[in-house]
Amino acid sequence: MERKGRTFDVLGQLGSLRRYARSLVRNADEAEDLVHDALVKAYERKASFRRDGNLRTWLLSILHNVHIDRLRQKKSLNRRHEEAAADLETVLPASQDHTVRLNQVREAFFSLPEEQREALHLVAIEDLSYQEAASALGIPVGTLMSRIARARATLRSFEETASKVSHLRLIEGGGNENR
């Protein structure tokens, strides 16, 4: 690349850039990524390079700044992850009964015929209107409503049957506990 009588020889600086990047990140693959990102940034900003400036110093400065930006991004990401993890720790895990119950409801949902499950999913979970769900499935609204009604009726009957089943309870071991 010619620039007003002076060569903008980025390729001649690759050795220096790679060495410096390797010294910063201590990993060959990450160093290559860092050099690549720095060269992209240099290319985007080549108009800001002063004609009388030192190309090597300019490129090394860009590489350094890209590295600092990456460190800041990583630190920020880690902080957000730690905050999210702290929020999760305050949430109590579901009780065993609740977990079993959720699995039962999930199994009941997945045991619905496919056409009913699709219709109910789009309306109840994806929050589509009846018209939007019918359009997505390519069926009339009346057909959609019928499928949803049958799916809900099936799930209601499952609920009624499941609520009649008693909860698990501890049964004594026949007097063997004291031995």
Tab-separated table of C-alpha atoms in Angstrom, residues 16-28 30-32 34-35 38 59-71 74:
chain	number	residue	atom	x	y	z
A	16	SER	CA	7.212	-7.833	16.018
A	17	LEU	CA	3.440	-7.912	16.416
A	18	ARG	CA	3.375	-11.676	16.937
A	19	ARG	CA	6.198	-11.606	19.464
A	20	TYR	CA	4.555	-8.829	21.473
A	21	ALA	CA	1.142	-10.504	21.334
A	22	ARG	CA	2.649	-13.800	22.480
A	23	SER	CA	4.324	-12.025	25.366
A	24	LEU	CA	1.002	-10.435	26.367
A	25	VAL	CA	-1.279	-13.491	26.203
A	26	ARG	CA	1.218	-16.371	26.506
A	27	ASN	CA	-0.741	-18.526	24.065
A	28	ALA	CA	0.031	-18.917	20.356
A	30	GLU	CA	-4.753	-16.202	21.286
A	31	ALA	CA	-1.728	-14.239	20.095
A	32	GLU	CA	-2.683	-14.842	16.454
A	34	LEU	CA	-4.905	-10.606	18.904
A	35	VAL	CA	-2.620	-9.762	15.955
A	38	ALA	CA	-5.097	-5.371	15.763
A	59	LEU	CA	0.886	-0.978	15.195
A	60	LEU	CA	2.273	-2.101	18.559
A	61	SER	CA	0.210	0.598	20.246
A	62	ILE	CA	-2.934	-0.632	18.488
A	63	LEU	CA	-2.112	-4.208	19.480
A	64	HIS	CA	-1.642	-3.140	23.091
A	65	ASN	CA	-4.953	-1.257	23.127
A	66	VAL	CA	-6.814	-4.194	21.602
A	67	HIS	CA	-5.338	-6.406	24.323
A	68	ILE	CA	-6.456	-3.972	27.054
A	69	ASP	CA	-9.956	-3.834	25.528
A	70	ARG	CA	-10.139	-7.624	25.573
A	71	LEU	CA	-9.053	-7.739	29.223
A	74	LYS	CA	-13.325	-10.391	29.932
